[in-house]
Coordinates of C-alpha atoms in Angstrom, one line a residue:
M1 CA 0.0 0.0 0.0
I2 CA 2.9 2.3 0.8
A3 CA 4.5 1.6 -2.6
E4 CA 1.3 2.4 -4.5
N5 CA 0.8 5.7 -2.7
T6 CA 4.4 6.7 -3.2
I7 CA 4.3 6.1 -7.0
Q8 CA 0.9 7.8 -7.4
T9 CA 1.9 11.0 -5.6
K10 CA 5.4 11.2 -7.0
Q11 CA 5.8 14.5 -8.9
P12 CA 8.0 14.9 -12.0
R13 CA 11.5 16.0 -11.3
S14 CA 11.5 18.7 -13.9
P15 CA 8.9 21.5 -14.4
F16 CA 9.3 21.0 -18.2
N17 CA 7.6 18.4 -20.3
W18 CA 9.1 17.0 -23.5
D19 CA 7.8 19.6 -25.9
Q20 CA 9.0 22.5 -23.7
R21 CA 12.5 21.0 -23.4
L22 CA 12.6 20.5 -27.2
L23 CA 11.3 24.0 -27.8
I24 CA 13.7 25.7 -25.4
G25 CA 16.7 23.6 -26.5
S26 CA 15.9 24.4 -30.2
L27 CA 15.6 28.1 -29.5
V28 CA 19.0 28.1 -27.8
I29 CA 20.6 26.2 -30.6
F30 CA 19.1 28.6 -33.2
A31 CA 20.2 31.6 -31.2
I32 CA 23.8 30.3 -31.1
A33 CA 23.7 29.4 -34.8
L34 CA 22.3 32.8 -35.9
G35 CA 24.6 34.8 -33.6
L36 CA 27.7 33.1 -35.0
R37 CA 26.5 33.7 -38.6
L38 CA 25.6 37.3 -38.1
W39 CA 28.7 38.3 -36.0
H40 CA 30.7 40.8 -38.0
L41 CA 29.2 39.5 -41.2
D42 CA 30.6 42.3 -43.3
T43 CA 34.2 42.3 -41.8
I44 CA 35.7 40.1 -44.6
E45 CA 35.8 42.1 -47.7
Y46 CA 33.6 41.1 -50.6
P47 CA 33.9 39.0 -52.8
V48 CA 35.2 35.7 -51.3
F49 CA 35.6 32.6 -53.4
D50 CA 32.4 31.9 -55.4
E51 CA 30.9 35.2 -54.3
V52 CA 32.3 36.4 -57.6
Y53 CA 29.4 34.4 -59.1
F54 CA 26.3 34.1 -57.0
P55 CA 25.6 37.6 -55.6
K56 CA 26.7 39.0 -58.9
H57 CA 24.1 36.8 -60.6
A58 CA 21.5 37.9 -58.1
E59 CA 22.3 41.5 -59.0
E60 CA 21.9 40.7 -62.6
Y61 CA 18.4 39.5 -62.0
L62 CA 17.6 42.8 -60.4
T63 CA 19.1 44.8 -63.4
A64 CA 17.6 42.4 -66.0
T65 CA 21.0 41.6 -67.3
P66 CA 21.3 38.1 -69.0
F67 CA 24.1 35.9 -67.8
R68 CA 25.3 32.3 -68.0
D69 CA 25.2 30.2 -64.8
G70 CA 26.3 26.7 -64.0
H71 CA 23.5 26.1 -61.5
P72 CA 19.7 26.6 -61.4
P73 CA 18.5 30.0 -60.3
L74 CA 16.5 29.5 -57.1
A75 CA 19.2 30.4 -54.6
K76 CA 20.1 33.5 -56.5
Y77 CA 16.5 34.7 -56.3
L78 CA 16.7 34.5 -52.5
I79 CA 20.0 36.4 -52.4
A80 CA 18.4 39.0 -54.7
V81 CA 15.7 39.5 -52.1
T82 CA 18.1 40.5 -49.4
I83 CA 20.0 42.7 -51.8
M84 CA 16.8 44.6 -52.5
A85 CA 16.2 44.9 -48.8
L86 CA 19.7 45.9 -47.6
G87 CA 21.4 47.2 -50.7
H88 CA 24.5 46.2 -52.7
N89 CA 26.8 45.5 -49.8
P90 CA 28.2 42.5 -47.9
W91 CA 25.1 42.4 -45.7
G92 CA 22.8 42.3 -48.7
Y93 CA 24.9 39.7 -50.4
R94 CA 25.3 37.4 -47.4
L95 CA 22.2 37.7 -45.2
A96 CA 20.1 35.2 -47.0
S97 CA 22.8 32.5 -46.7
A98 CA 23.3 33.4 -43.0
I99 CA 19.6 33.0 -42.1
V100 CA 19.1 29.8 -44.1
G101 CA 22.3 28.4 -42.6
A102 CA 21.1 29.2 -39.1
I103 CA 17.9 27.2 -39.8
I104 CA 19.8 24.0 -40.8
P105 CA 20.4 22.9 -37.2
L106 CA 16.7 23.3 -36.5
L107 CA 15.8 21.2 -39.5
A108 CA 18.2 18.5 -38.4
I109 CA 16.5 18.6 -35.0
G110 CA 13.1 18.2 -36.9
V111 CA 14.2 15.2 -38.9
A112 CA 15.7 13.4 -35.8
Y113 CA 12.6 14.1 -33.7
R114 CA 10.0 13.4 -36.3
F115 CA 11.5 10.0 -36.9
S116 CA 12.5 8.9 -33.4
G117 CA 10.2 10.9 -31.2
K118 CA 13.2 11.5 -28.8
W119 CA 13.8 15.1 -27.8
R120 CA 17.2 14.3 -26.4
L121 CA 18.4 12.6 -29.6
A122 CA 17.0 15.6 -31.6
L123 CA 18.8 18.2 -29.5
I124 CA 22.1 16.3 -29.6
T125 CA 21.8 16.3 -33.4
G126 CA 21.1 20.0 -33.5
A127 CA 24.0 20.7 -31.1
L128 CA 26.5 18.7 -33.1
T129 CA 25.4 20.5 -36.3
V130 CA 25.8 23.9 -34.8
T131 CA 29.4 23.1 -33.8
D132 CA 30.5 22.4 -37.4
G133 CA 32.8 24.8 -39.2
L134 CA 32.0 24.1 -42.8
F135 CA 28.3 24.9 -42.3
L136 CA 29.3 28.1 -40.5
V137 CA 31.7 29.3 -43.1
E138 CA 29.3 28.5 -46.0
S139 CA 26.6 30.5 -44.2
R140 CA 28.7 33.6 -43.7
F141 CA 29.2 34.3 -47.4
G142 CA 27.0 34.7 -50.4
L143 CA 27.3 31.0 -51.3
I144 CA 24.4 28.6 -52.1
N145 CA 25.3 25.2 -50.7
V146 CA 23.3 25.8 -47.5
F147 CA 20.2 26.3 -49.5
L148 CA 20.1 22.8 -51.0
V149 CA 20.8 21.3 -47.6
A150 CA 18.0 23.3 -45.9
F151 CA 15.5 22.5 -48.6
G152 CA 16.4 18.8 -48.5
L153 CA 16.0 18.6 -44.8
A154 CA 12.8 20.5 -44.9
A155 CA 11.5 17.9 -47.4
L156 CA 12.3 15.1 -45.0
V157 CA 10.6 16.8 -42.0
L158 CA 7.5 17.4 -44.1
S159 CA 7.4 13.8 -45.5
L160 CA 7.7 12.3 -42.0
A161 CA 5.0 14.6 -40.8
A162 CA 2.8 13.5 -43.7
L163 CA 3.2 9.9 -42.6
E164 CA 1.7 10.7 -39.2
R165 CA -1.4 12.2 -40.8
K166 CA -4.3 11.2 -42.9
G167 CA -6.7 12.6 -45.5
I168 CA -6.2 16.0 -47.1
T169 CA -3.7 17.0 -44.4
R170 CA -1.4 14.1 -45.5
T171 CA -1.7 15.1 -49.1
L172 CA -0.9 18.8 -48.3
Y173 CA 2.2 17.7 -46.4
L174 CA 3.3 15.3 -49.2
T175 CA 2.9 18.1 -51.7
S176 CA 4.9 20.5 -49.6
A177 CA 7.6 17.8 -49.2
G178 CA 7.7 17.3 -53.0
I179 CA 8.1 21.1 -53.5
M180 CA 11.0 21.1 -51.1
L181 CA 12.6 18.2 -53.0
G182 CA 12.3 20.3 -56.2
A183 CA 13.7 23.3 -54.4
S184 CA 16.7 21.4 -53.2
A185 CA 17.5 20.5 -56.8
A186 CA 16.7 24.0 -57.9
A187 CA 19.5 25.3 -55.7
K188 CA 22.0 22.8 -57.0
W189 CA 21.6 19.6 -58.9
N190 CA 23.3 17.6 -56.1
G191 CA 20.2 18.4 -54.0
L192 CA 18.7 15.4 -55.9
G193 CA 20.4 13.3 -53.2
F194 CA 17.4 13.9 -51.0
W195 CA 15.0 12.8 -53.7
L196 CA 17.1 9.7 -54.2
M197 CA 16.9 9.0 -50.5
S198 CA 13.1 9.3 -50.5
L199 CA 12.9 7.0 -53.5
V200 CA 15.2 4.4 -51.8
L201 CA 13.1 4.5 -48.6
V202 CA 9.9 3.8 -50.5
A203 CA 11.6 0.9 -52.3
L204 CA 13.0 -0.5 -49.0
V205 CA 9.6 -0.5 -47.4
W206 CA 7.9 -2.3 -50.2
V207 CA 10.7 -4.8 -50.8
N208 CA 10.7 -5.7 -47.1
S209 CA 6.9 -6.1 -47.2
W210 CA 7.2 -8.6 -50.1
L211 CA 10.4 -10.5 -49.1
K212 CA 10.6 -10.1 -45.4
P213 CA 7.2 -9.0 -44.0
E214 CA 8.4 -9.8 -40.4
L215 CA 10.7 -6.8 -40.6
C216 CA 7.9 -4.4 -41.3
Q217 CA 7.0 -4.2 -37.6
D218 CA 10.5 -2.8 -37.0
L219 CA 10.3 -0.1 -39.6
G220 CA 8.7 2.4 -37.3
I221 CA 7.0 5.3 -39.0
L222 CA 8.4 4.2 -42.4
D223 CA 5.9 1.3 -42.4
K224 CA 3.2 3.9 -43.0
I225 CA 4.6 4.5 -46.4
K226 CA 2.6 1.5 -47.5
T227 CA -0.6 3.3 -46.6
L228 CA -0.1 5.9 -49.2
D229 CA -2.3 5.8 -52.4
W230 CA -0.5 5.4 -55.7
W231 CA -1.3 9.0 -56.7
Q232 CA 0.3 10.3 -53.5
Y233 CA 3.6 8.6 -54.5
L234 CA 3.4 10.4 -57.8
L235 CA 2.5 13.7 -56.2
W236 CA 5.3 13.5 -53.6
L237 CA 8.2 12.1 -55.7
A238 CA 7.4 13.2 -59.3
I239 CA 4.7 15.8 -60.0
A240 CA 5.3 18.3 -57.2
P241 CA 9.2 18.4 -57.4
A242 CA 9.2 18.4 -61.2
L243 CA 6.6 21.1 -61.5
F244 CA 8.2 23.3 -58.9
Y245 CA 11.7 22.8 -60.5
E246 CA 10.3 23.9 -63.9
L247 CA 8.2 26.8 -62.7
Q248 CA 11.1 28.4 -60.7
W249 CA 12.9 28.8 -64.1
L250 CA 10.2 31.3 -65.3
P251 CA 11.9 34.5 -64.1
H252 CA 15.1 33.4 -65.7
I253 CA 13.4 32.5 -69.0
I254 CA 11.6 35.8 -69.0
L255 CA 14.9 37.6 -68.4
Y256 CA 16.4 36.0 -71.5
A257 CA 13.4 36.5 -73.7
P258 CA 14.6 39.8 -75.4
T259 CA 17.9 38.2 -76.3
L260 CA 16.5 35.0 -77.9
D261 CA 15.1 34.5 -81.4
I262 CA 11.4 34.5 -80.7
A263 CA 10.1 35.8 -84.0
Q264 CA 7.3 33.2 -84.0
L265 CA 6.3 34.1 -80.5
R266 CA 6.3 37.8 -81.4
D267 CA 4.3 37.3 -84.6
N268 CA 1.8 35.0 -83.0
P269 CA 1.9 35.4 -79.2
N270 CA -0.7 32.8 -78.2
I271 CA -0.6 30.4 -75.2
A272 CA 0.6 27.4 -77.2
N273 CA 3.6 29.3 -78.6
W274 CA 4.4 30.6 -75.1
L275 CA 4.4 27.1 -73.7
V276 CA 6.6 25.9 -76.6
Y277 CA 9.0 28.7 -76.0
T278 CA 9.1 28.1 -72.3
W279 CA 9.8 24.4 -72.7
R280 CA 12.5 24.9 -75.3
S281 CA 14.2 27.5 -73.0
F282 CA 13.9 25.2 -70.0
V283 CA 15.6 22.4 -71.9
A284 CA 18.3 24.7 -73.4
F285 CA 19.2 26.2 -70.0
N286 CA 19.5 22.8 -68.3
Q287 CA 21.5 21.5 -71.2
D288 CA 23.8 24.4 -70.7
I289 CA 24.2 23.5 -67.0
W290 CA 25.1 19.9 -68.0
D291 CA 27.6 21.1 -70.6
Y292 CA 29.2 23.6 -68.1
N293 CA 29.7 21.0 -65.4
H294 CA 31.1 18.4 -67.9
N295 CA 33.5 20.9 -69.5
S296 CA 37.0 19.5 -68.6
A297 CA 38.6 22.8 -69.4
V298 CA 36.5 24.6 -66.8
M299 CA 35.7 21.8 -64.3
G300 CA 38.4 19.2 -64.8
M301 CA 40.0 17.4 -61.9
N302 CA 43.1 19.6 -62.0
S303 CA 41.2 22.9 -62.8
H304 CA 41.5 24.2 -59.2
P305 CA 44.1 23.9 -56.5
Y306 CA 41.4 23.0 -53.9
C307 CA 39.8 20.1 -55.9
S308 CA 39.4 17.1 -53.7
S309 CA 38.5 13.5 -54.0
W310 CA 35.2 12.2 -52.6
L311 CA 37.3 9.7 -50.6
S312 CA 38.9 12.5 -48.7
W313 CA 35.8 14.2 -47.4
P314 CA 34.8 12.0 -44.4
I315 CA 38.2 12.8 -42.8
A316 CA 38.4 16.4 -44.0
S317 CA 41.8 16.0 -45.5
R318 CA 41.4 18.7 -48.2
P319 CA 39.5 21.9 -47.0
I320 CA 39.4 25.1 -49.0
G321 CA 41.2 28.4 -48.1
Y322 CA 38.5 31.0 -48.8
Y323 CA 40.3 34.0 -47.5
Y324 CA 43.9 34.8 -46.4
H325 CA 45.4 38.2 -45.5
Y326 CA 48.8 38.7 -43.9
V327 CA 49.0 41.9 -41.9
E328 CA 52.6 43.1 -42.3
E329 CA 52.6 45.6 -39.5
T330 CA 51.4 43.2 -36.8
K331 CA 52.7 39.9 -38.4
H332 CA 49.2 38.6 -37.9
V333 CA 46.9 36.6 -40.1
I334 CA 43.2 36.9 -41.0
D335 CA 42.2 33.6 -42.5
V336 CA 38.9 31.9 -43.3
H337 CA 39.1 28.1 -43.9
A338 CA 36.2 26.1 -45.3
I339 CA 36.8 23.1 -43.1
G340 CA 34.5 21.1 -40.9
N341 CA 35.0 20.6 -37.2
P342 CA 37.7 17.9 -37.6
V343 CA 37.0 16.0 -34.4
L344 CA 33.2 16.1 -35.1
W345 CA 33.8 14.8 -38.7
W346 CA 36.2 12.0 -37.5
F347 CA 33.8 10.8 -34.8
S348 CA 30.9 11.1 -37.2
T349 CA 32.6 9.0 -39.8
L350 CA 33.4 6.4 -37.1
A351 CA 29.7 6.5 -36.2
I352 CA 28.6 5.8 -39.8
I353 CA 31.0 2.8 -39.8
T354 CA 29.7 1.6 -36.4
L355 CA 26.0 1.9 -37.5
T356 CA 26.8 0.0 -40.7
A357 CA 28.5 -2.8 -38.7
Q358 CA 25.7 -3.0 -36.2
G359 CA 23.1 -3.0 -39.0
L360 CA 24.6 -6.2 -40.3
R361 CA 23.7 -7.9 -37.0
R362 CA 20.5 -6.1 -36.1
F363 CA 18.1 -4.0 -38.1
R364 CA 17.1 -0.6 -36.5
A365 CA 14.8 1.7 -38.5
M366 CA 16.5 4.9 -37.3
D367 CA 19.9 3.6 -38.2
A368 CA 18.7 2.5 -41.7
Y369 CA 17.1 5.9 -42.3
V370 CA 20.3 7.7 -41.5
L371 CA 22.5 5.4 -43.5
I372 CA 20.3 5.6 -46.5
G373 CA 20.3 9.4 -46.2
Y374 CA 24.1 9.4 -46.0
S375 CA 24.6 7.0 -48.9
A376 CA 22.1 8.7 -51.2
N377 CA 23.9 12.0 -50.7
Y378 CA 27.5 10.6 -50.8
L379 CA 27.8 7.6 -53.0
P380 CA 26.6 9.2 -56.3
W381 CA 29.8 11.3 -56.2
L382 CA 31.6 8.1 -57.2
L383 CA 30.2 8.6 -60.7
V384 CA 31.3 12.2 -61.0
S385 CA 34.5 13.0 -62.9
R386 CA 34.6 16.8 -62.6
C387 CA 36.5 18.8 -60.0
L388 CA 34.9 18.3 -56.6
F389 CA 35.1 20.3 -53.4
I390 CA 34.7 19.4 -49.7
Y391 CA 31.4 21.4 -49.6
H392 CA 29.8 18.8 -51.8
Y393 CA 29.9 16.5 -48.7
M394 CA 27.6 18.8 -46.7
S395 CA 24.4 16.9 -47.4
A396 CA 25.9 13.6 -46.4
A397 CA 27.7 15.2 -43.4
V398 CA 24.3 16.1 -41.7
F399 CA 23.5 12.4 -41.6
S400 CA 26.9 11.5 -40.2
F401 CA 26.1 14.0 -37.4
M402 CA 22.8 12.2 -36.8
A403 CA 24.7 8.9 -36.7
L404 CA 27.0 10.2 -34.0
A405 CA 24.0 11.7 -32.1
I406 CA 22.3 8.2 -32.2
L407 CA 25.3 6.6 -30.6
L408 CA 25.7 9.4 -28.0
D409 CA 22.1 9.1 -27.1
R410 CA 22.4 5.4 -26.6
L411 CA 25.3 5.9 -24.2
L412 CA 22.9 7.6 -21.8
P413 CA 20.0 6.1 -19.8
E414 CA 16.6 6.4 -21.5
G415 CA 14.8 9.6 -20.5
V416 CA 11.6 11.4 -21.3
S417 CA 12.3 11.0 -25.0
Q418 CA 9.0 9.9 -26.4
K419 CA 6.3 12.1 -27.8
A420 CA 3.8 10.7 -25.3
G421 CA 5.9 12.2 -22.5
L422 CA 6.2 8.9 -20.6
A423 CA 8.1 8.7 -17.3
E424 CA 11.8 8.4 -17.6
S425 CA 13.1 4.9 -17.0
A426 CA 15.8 6.3 -14.8
E427 CA 13.1 8.0 -12.7
S428 CA 11.1 4.8 -12.6
A429 CA 14.1 2.9 -11.3
E430 CA 14.6 5.7 -8.7
L431 CA 11.1 5.3 -7.5
M432 CA 11.5 1.6 -7.1
I433 CA 14.7 2.0 -5.1
E434 CA 13.0 4.7 -2.9
T435 CA 9.9 2.5 -2.4
N436 CA 11.9 -0.6 -1.4
I437 CA 14.0 1.4 1.0
E438 CA 11.0 3.1 2.5
T439 CA 9.1 -0.1 2.9
Q440 CA 12.0 -1.9 4.5
T441 CA 12.6 1.0 6.9
E442 CA 9.0 0.9 8.1
Q443 CA 9.0 -2.8 8.6
N444 CA 12.2 -2.7 10.6
A445 CA 11.1 0.2 12.7
G446 CA 7.8 -1.5 13.8
E447 CA 6.4 1.9 14.8
I448 CA 4.4 4.4 12.8
T449 CA 3.8 3.3 9.2
D450 CA 1.5 6.1 8.0
P451 CA 3.6 8.6 6.0
Q452 CA 1.2 11.5 7.1
L453 CA 1.8 10.7 10.8
I454 CA 5.6 10.5 10.2
D455 CA 5.5 13.9 8.6
Q456 CA 3.4 15.3 11.5
K457 CA 5.9 13.9 14.0
N458 CA 9.1 15.1 12.3
P459 CA 8.5 16.6 8.9
N460 CA 12.0 18.0 8.5
K461 CA 13.5 14.5 9.1
S462 CA 11.2 13.0 6.5
N463 CA 12.0 15.6 3.9
L464 CA 15.7 15.2 4.5
M465 CA 15.4 11.4 4.2
D466 CA 13.6 11.8 0.9
L467 CA 16.3 14.0 -0.4
L468 CA 19.1 11.6 0.7
L469 CA 17.3 8.7 -0.8
K470 CA 17.0 10.5 -4.2
L471 CA 20.7 11.5 -4.1
W472 CA 21.7 7.9 -3.2
A473 CA 19.7 6.5 -6.1
R474 CA 21.3 9.0 -8.5
V475 CA 24.8 8.1 -7.2
R476 CA 24.2 4.4 -7.6
N477 CA 22.9 4.9 -11.2
V478 CA 25.9 7.1 -12.2
R479 CA 28.4 4.7 -10.5
S480 CA 27.0 1.7 -12.4
Q481 CA 27.1 3.6 -15.7
W482 CA 30.2 5.8 -15.2
W483 CA 31.9 4.8 -18.4
R484 CA 28.9 5.8 -20.4
Y485 CA 28.7 9.2 -18.9
G486 CA 32.5 9.5 -19.2
A487 CA 32.5 8.6 -22.9
F488 CA 29.6 11.0 -23.6
A489 CA 31.4 13.8 -21.8
I490 CA 34.7 13.2 -23.5
I491 CA 33.2 13.3 -27.0
I492 CA 31.1 16.3 -26.4
L493 CA 34.0 18.3 -24.8
A494 CA 36.3 17.3 -27.6
V495 CA 33.9 18.5 -30.2
V496 CA 33.0 21.7 -28.5
G497 CA 36.7 22.3 -27.6
T498 CA 37.7 21.9 -31.2
Q499 CA 34.9 24.3 -32.3
I500 CA 36.3 27.0 -30.0
F501 CA 39.9 26.3 -31.1
F502 CA 39.1 26.6 -34.8
M503 CA 36.7 29.6 -34.5
P504 CA 39.3 32.2 -35.5
I505 CA 39.8 30.6 -38.9
W506 CA 36.0 30.1 -39.4
L507 CA 35.1 33.7 -38.5
G508 CA 38.2 35.4 -39.9
I509 CA 39.5 36.7 -36.5
D510 CA 42.9 38.3 -36.4
I511 CA 45.5 35.8 -34.9
S512 CA 49.2 35.5 -34.9
F513 CA 51.0 33.6 -37.6
E514 CA 52.0 31.0 -35.1
A515 CA 48.4 30.5 -33.9
F516 CA 47.3 30.1 -37.5
Y517 CA 49.8 27.3 -38.1
H518 CA 48.9 25.6 -34.9
R519 CA 45.5 25.1 -36.5
M520 CA 46.9 23.6 -39.6
W521 CA 47.0 20.0 -38.3
S522 CA 48.0 18.6 -41.6
R523 CA 51.6 19.6 -41.0
Y524 CA 51.7 16.8 -38.4
V525 CA 50.5 14.2 -41.0
P526 CA 53.2 13.1 -43.4
L527 CA 50.8 12.4 -46.3
N528 CA 50.6 14.5 -49.5
W529 CA 46.9 14.1 -49.9
F530 CA 46.2 15.3 -46.3
N531 CA 46.8 19.0 -46.8
W532 CA 44.9 21.9 -45.1
I533 CA 46.9 24.7 -46.6

């Protein structure tokens, strides 16, 4: 009877429930991400690296000046919006990328939470993402890689949300997810990795249902893919992405109209001729992108000193020096290196290998989801023969961060991580220990057994005993799992410490020449292909 009363009247340890923890943690992560991206955004002089292309193209949209581009136009439209708002200056050129880059950790949180339902896993994913240097650097200049990652992650969040719903709401979410898949490819063609991931997930679910139906119960939310109607598959993976991708070309096509031979359109400007002209222009512009990216003279493997092999990306062996300025008077250096947080990347690569090895022995839906996302955004680069750069790994890198977050979350005891807000297993164990101790104490005492009478007799002693029992339960739990807490703390401290150490060459902070070379760890590695300079 005592045990029942104790459990029923036990109050939660925290005043927050799961959604408040997720919300507050997400807001803190977003504030850190946005603050790092906006801090002295205009300090490094414009243009840096590919800023010679993308903000310039955005300006040319505003001045109706035709130009040739090696990528679809969507990201440049968004940069043009901030140029209109803030003017032709570094803030106008860079703010769109900074805002979208700051949203990426939130989207990573959304993907992890939507799939797993665990707020702790989601926040670890977001926290790891915000410690990365490559995402930070790419967000602080007028570059477009962050756009394709953000749109791709948004597509995953929306598709997972769609699976949790039914009826017209599900259709609207699937349509939105399809639009985001099209938007990812409309920023850069390698955004198609997210579309490939979605396609593979659908194939995985259906193949399992045919060949190994017993695995379907382990697919989690993915098993709901089978409940979609055939036309919803088409809407999500074909119609919505393709239609959005084509429609976003219209401003670009209209811009070029005065420079093209459109005599037939001018003489007979009906709807049919407009559609024919639009389609031919769409095909021509995409053919131009294909030709540009397959031009060996422009994009050959030796066309740039910072070209890197896809094999080098998981260990960050060939980053890009975006900006370097040596101050003669002070003998200091102002440098911006497009390099990921090396410790984070190395641990994340090990996490991908670990999940793969574990997957050969035991199927876990979350692990499969992350590995498919990683593979769909990484392995297609094996087929590409043009000059590649480390930023092409960004889409895959997000999933490697998720893989590391999964392993870190499993190191810790299960907590209030489910959407239903169930009691933490650690708290349940604590209650059992408290109940057993209280029951045994009362039986041995042979005196007063009513908790209310005990409190009336000596309430201070009772409250002190409750506190001591709680502390003892926590100590026992930590002592039995000390290596787990230790491993978690070591990895987190190593990642955050590396982030702080490398911040000067991500933000372009003035440092001494010696301090700069202390951050060039490749000088300690006697391998020609491992070069950070």
